[in-house]
Amino acid sequence: MKNKFHLPDVGMSFFFLTITLALTSWIASIYGSGEVQNLLSAEGIRWMLGHMVENYITTPSLSVMMFLFMGTGVCVRSGLYDASVRLFHKGKLLSHKERRAMIWAFSAWIIYGLTILATTLIPVNILQSVTGTWVNSPLSKGVIFLFSLGIGLAGIVYGYTSDRFRRMKDTFDAMSYHIAHYASYWVGLFFVVQFFSSLEYTHMDNWLNIPESVVNVFFHFFSYVPLLTIFIQRNL
């Protein structure tokens, strides 16, 4: 029997939460709560229009998932992920071409990893900050990109050696595969960001005595929840 259980849509849920927040801030301002800023006032609407796009595109999880999706998209479309699952989890044998492609892919991944490691050990380390530390260094800021690049590189090598990729366009199409496949994540994230940015603007969190640290934890958590619900729903 098909499972009819459905998780609530995160984007829709946070859309209605934002509407509720706006109405609550309006009511609180009517009853003289000076701490709360009315999101439905002229100033509040100007703030929304002026910050809606900026708040979204500066969200850390947006760039994180964008880079990860590009790397994992290449890994999946090249066939490397499927071959790895069949080999390591299901114990199924691969064809001669697949085994050869797997060897080349993992060799490229190991060489890439050793290159990054060697770069961190040389005296003049370009991955450290100008002060010679790892705090706010190019490595700490670009670790997601480097990780995604390693996955994508292994996928590219596998794709071309297994003949799954034949043209450069195949690689670029693969990079966009997960970005398009999980398009609903970007929509859900948009409404999550608008809710939490509106919460900060209205000061409703302060009015309700919710610590800023707690709000930040929930913001970062719910920034990835739309993707989690997609995975869960597709496997029910």
Coordinates of C-alpha atoms in Angstrom, one line a residue:
M1 CA 0.0 0.0 0.0
K2 CA 1.3 3.4 -0.9
N3 CA 2.3 5.6 2.0
K4 CA 0.0 8.6 2.0
F5 CA 1.9 10.5 4.7
H6 CA 3.0 13.9 3.6
L7 CA 5.3 16.3 5.5
P8 CA 4.1 20.0 5.6
D9 CA 5.6 22.2 3.0
V10 CA 8.3 24.3 4.6
G11 CA 8.0 27.2 2.3
M12 CA 4.2 27.4 2.7
S13 CA 4.5 27.0 6.5
F14 CA 7.0 29.9 6.8
F15 CA 4.9 32.0 4.4
F16 CA 2.0 31.8 6.8
L17 CA 4.3 32.3 9.8
T18 CA 5.6 35.5 8.2
I19 CA 2.0 36.7 7.7
T20 CA 1.2 35.9 11.3
L21 CA 4.3 37.8 12.4
A22 CA 3.3 40.8 10.4
L23 CA -0.2 40.9 11.8
T24 CA 1.1 40.3 15.4
S25 CA 3.6 43.2 15.0
W26 CA 0.8 45.4 13.7
I27 CA -1.5 44.5 16.7
A28 CA 1.4 45.0 19.2
S29 CA 2.1 48.5 17.8
I30 CA -1.5 49.5 18.1
Y31 CA -1.5 48.6 21.8
G32 CA 1.6 50.7 22.4
S33 CA 4.4 48.2 22.6
G34 CA 7.2 50.6 21.7
E35 CA 9.7 47.7 21.5
V36 CA 7.9 46.1 18.5
Q37 CA 8.3 47.6 15.0
N38 CA 5.2 47.3 12.8
L39 CA 6.1 45.3 9.7
L40 CA 2.9 46.5 7.9
S41 CA 3.7 50.2 8.4
A42 CA 5.1 52.3 5.6
E43 CA 8.6 52.1 7.1
G44 CA 8.2 48.3 7.5
I45 CA 7.1 47.8 3.9
R46 CA 10.0 50.0 2.7
W47 CA 12.3 47.8 4.7
M48 CA 10.9 44.6 3.2
L49 CA 11.2 45.9 -0.4
G50 CA 14.7 47.2 0.3
H51 CA 16.1 44.1 2.0
M52 CA 14.2 41.1 0.7
V53 CA 16.6 40.2 -2.1
E54 CA 19.7 41.1 -0.1
N55 CA 18.7 39.0 2.9
Y56 CA 18.1 36.0 0.6
I57 CA 21.3 36.1 -1.5
T58 CA 23.5 36.7 1.6
T59 CA 22.2 33.7 3.5
P60 CA 25.1 31.3 4.1
S61 CA 23.2 28.1 3.3
L62 CA 22.4 29.5 -0.2
S63 CA 26.0 29.5 -1.3
V64 CA 26.8 26.3 0.6
M65 CA 24.1 24.3 -1.0
M66 CA 24.7 25.8 -4.4
F67 CA 28.4 24.7 -4.4
L68 CA 27.5 21.3 -3.0
F69 CA 24.8 20.7 -5.5
M70 CA 27.2 21.4 -8.4
G71 CA 29.7 18.8 -7.1
T72 CA 27.2 16.2 -6.2
G73 CA 25.3 16.7 -9.4
V74 CA 28.4 15.8 -11.4
C75 CA 29.0 12.8 -9.2
V76 CA 25.5 11.5 -9.7
R77 CA 25.1 12.2 -13.4
S78 CA 28.5 10.7 -14.2
G79 CA 27.4 7.4 -12.7
L80 CA 30.0 7.4 -10.0
Y81 CA 27.5 7.5 -7.1
D82 CA 25.5 4.6 -8.5
A83 CA 28.6 2.5 -9.2
S84 CA 29.8 3.2 -5.6
V85 CA 26.5 2.2 -4.1
R86 CA 26.4 -1.0 -6.1
L87 CA 30.0 -1.9 -5.2
F88 CA 30.3 -0.9 -1.6
H89 CA 26.7 -1.3 -0.3
K90 CA 25.1 -3.9 -2.4
G91 CA 28.2 -6.0 -3.2
K92 CA 27.4 -6.1 -6.9
L93 CA 30.2 -6.6 -9.5
L94 CA 31.0 -3.8 -11.9
S95 CA 31.8 -4.1 -15.5
H96 CA 35.4 -3.9 -16.7
K97 CA 34.8 -0.3 -18.0
E98 CA 33.1 0.7 -14.7
R99 CA 36.0 -0.8 -12.6
R100 CA 38.6 1.0 -14.7
A101 CA 36.6 4.3 -14.4
M102 CA 36.3 3.8 -10.6
I103 CA 40.0 3.3 -10.2
W104 CA 40.8 6.5 -12.2
A105 CA 38.1 8.5 -10.3
F106 CA 39.4 7.5 -6.9
S107 CA 43.0 8.0 -7.9
A108 CA 42.1 11.5 -9.0
W109 CA 40.3 12.1 -5.8
I110 CA 43.2 10.9 -3.7
I111 CA 45.7 13.0 -5.7
Y112 CA 43.5 16.0 -5.2
G113 CA 43.2 15.4 -1.5
L114 CA 47.0 15.0 -1.1
T115 CA 47.6 18.1 -3.1
I116 CA 45.4 20.1 -0.7
L117 CA 47.1 18.5 2.3
A118 CA 50.6 19.2 0.9
T119 CA 49.6 22.8 0.3
T120 CA 48.7 23.3 3.9
L121 CA 52.1 22.0 5.0
I122 CA 54.4 24.1 2.9
P123 CA 56.2 27.1 4.6
V124 CA 54.6 29.7 2.4
N125 CA 51.0 28.5 2.8
I126 CA 48.6 30.3 0.4
L127 CA 45.6 28.7 2.2
Q128 CA 46.4 30.5 5.5
S129 CA 45.4 34.1 6.3
V130 CA 47.9 36.9 5.8
T131 CA 48.7 36.6 9.6
G132 CA 49.5 32.9 9.2
T133 CA 46.5 31.5 11.0
W134 CA 43.5 29.4 9.9
V135 CA 41.0 31.8 11.3
N136 CA 39.3 33.6 8.4
S137 CA 41.8 32.0 6.1
P138 CA 41.1 31.1 2.4
L139 CA 40.9 27.5 3.4
S140 CA 38.2 28.1 6.1
K141 CA 36.2 30.3 3.7
G142 CA 36.6 28.0 0.7
V143 CA 36.3 24.6 2.4
I144 CA 32.9 24.0 0.9
F145 CA 34.1 24.9 -2.6
L146 CA 37.2 22.7 -2.3
F147 CA 35.1 19.8 -1.0
S148 CA 32.6 20.1 -3.8
L149 CA 35.4 20.5 -6.3
G150 CA 36.9 17.2 -5.1
I151 CA 33.6 15.4 -5.6
G152 CA 33.0 17.0 -8.9
L153 CA 36.6 16.2 -10.1
A154 CA 36.1 12.5 -9.3
G155 CA 32.8 12.5 -11.1
I156 CA 34.3 14.1 -14.2
V157 CA 37.1 11.6 -14.4
Y158 CA 34.6 8.7 -13.9
G159 CA 32.2 10.2 -16.5
Y160 CA 34.8 10.5 -19.3
T161 CA 36.6 7.2 -18.6
S162 CA 33.3 5.4 -18.5
D163 CA 32.0 7.2 -21.6
R164 CA 29.0 8.6 -19.7
F165 CA 30.4 12.1 -20.5
R166 CA 31.5 12.7 -24.1
R167 CA 31.4 16.5 -24.4
M168 CA 32.2 19.4 -22.1
K169 CA 28.5 20.3 -22.2
D170 CA 27.7 17.0 -20.4
T171 CA 29.8 18.2 -17.5
F172 CA 28.1 21.6 -17.3
D173 CA 24.7 20.0 -17.6
A174 CA 25.6 17.7 -14.7
M175 CA 26.6 20.6 -12.5
S176 CA 23.1 22.0 -12.8
Y177 CA 21.4 18.7 -12.3
H178 CA 20.9 18.9 -8.5
I179 CA 20.3 22.6 -8.6
A180 CA 17.3 22.0 -10.8
H181 CA 16.3 18.7 -9.3
Y182 CA 15.9 20.3 -5.9
A183 CA 14.5 23.5 -7.1
S184 CA 11.8 23.5 -4.3
Y185 CA 14.6 23.9 -1.8
W186 CA 15.4 27.4 -3.1
V187 CA 11.8 28.4 -2.7
G188 CA 11.5 27.0 0.8
L189 CA 14.7 28.7 1.8
F190 CA 13.4 32.0 0.5
F191 CA 10.4 32.0 2.9
V192 CA 12.5 30.8 5.8
V193 CA 14.9 33.7 5.3
Q194 CA 12.1 36.2 5.0
F195 CA 10.5 35.0 8.3
F196 CA 13.7 35.2 10.4
S197 CA 14.8 38.6 8.9
S198 CA 11.3 39.9 9.6
L199 CA 11.5 38.6 13.1
E200 CA 14.7 40.5 13.6
Y201 CA 13.3 43.7 12.1
T202 CA 10.1 43.6 14.3
H203 CA 12.0 42.8 17.5
M204 CA 9.3 40.3 18.3
D205 CA 12.0 37.9 19.5
N206 CA 13.1 40.5 22.1
W207 CA 9.5 41.2 23.1
L208 CA 9.0 37.4 23.7
N209 CA 12.3 37.2 25.6
I210 CA 13.8 34.8 23.1
P211 CA 17.7 34.9 23.2
E212 CA 19.4 35.9 20.0
S213 CA 21.6 32.8 20.2
V214 CA 18.5 30.6 20.1
V215 CA 17.0 32.5 17.2
N216 CA 20.3 32.0 15.3
V217 CA 20.4 28.3 16.0
F218 CA 16.8 27.9 14.7
F219 CA 17.6 30.0 11.7
H220 CA 20.5 27.9 10.6
F221 CA 18.6 24.7 11.4
F222 CA 15.5 25.7 9.4
S223 CA 17.7 26.9 6.5
Y224 CA 18.4 23.2 5.7
V225 CA 15.1 21.7 6.7
P226 CA 13.5 22.3 3.3
L227 CA 16.1 20.0 1.8
L228 CA 15.7 17.5 4.6
T229 CA 11.9 17.3 4.0
I230 CA 12.5 16.7 0.3
F231 CA 14.7 13.7 1.0
I232 CA 12.3 12.3 3.6
Q233 CA 9.2 12.8 1.4
R234 CA 10.8 11.1 -1.6
N235 CA 11.8 8.1 0.4
L236 CA 8.4 7.5 2.1

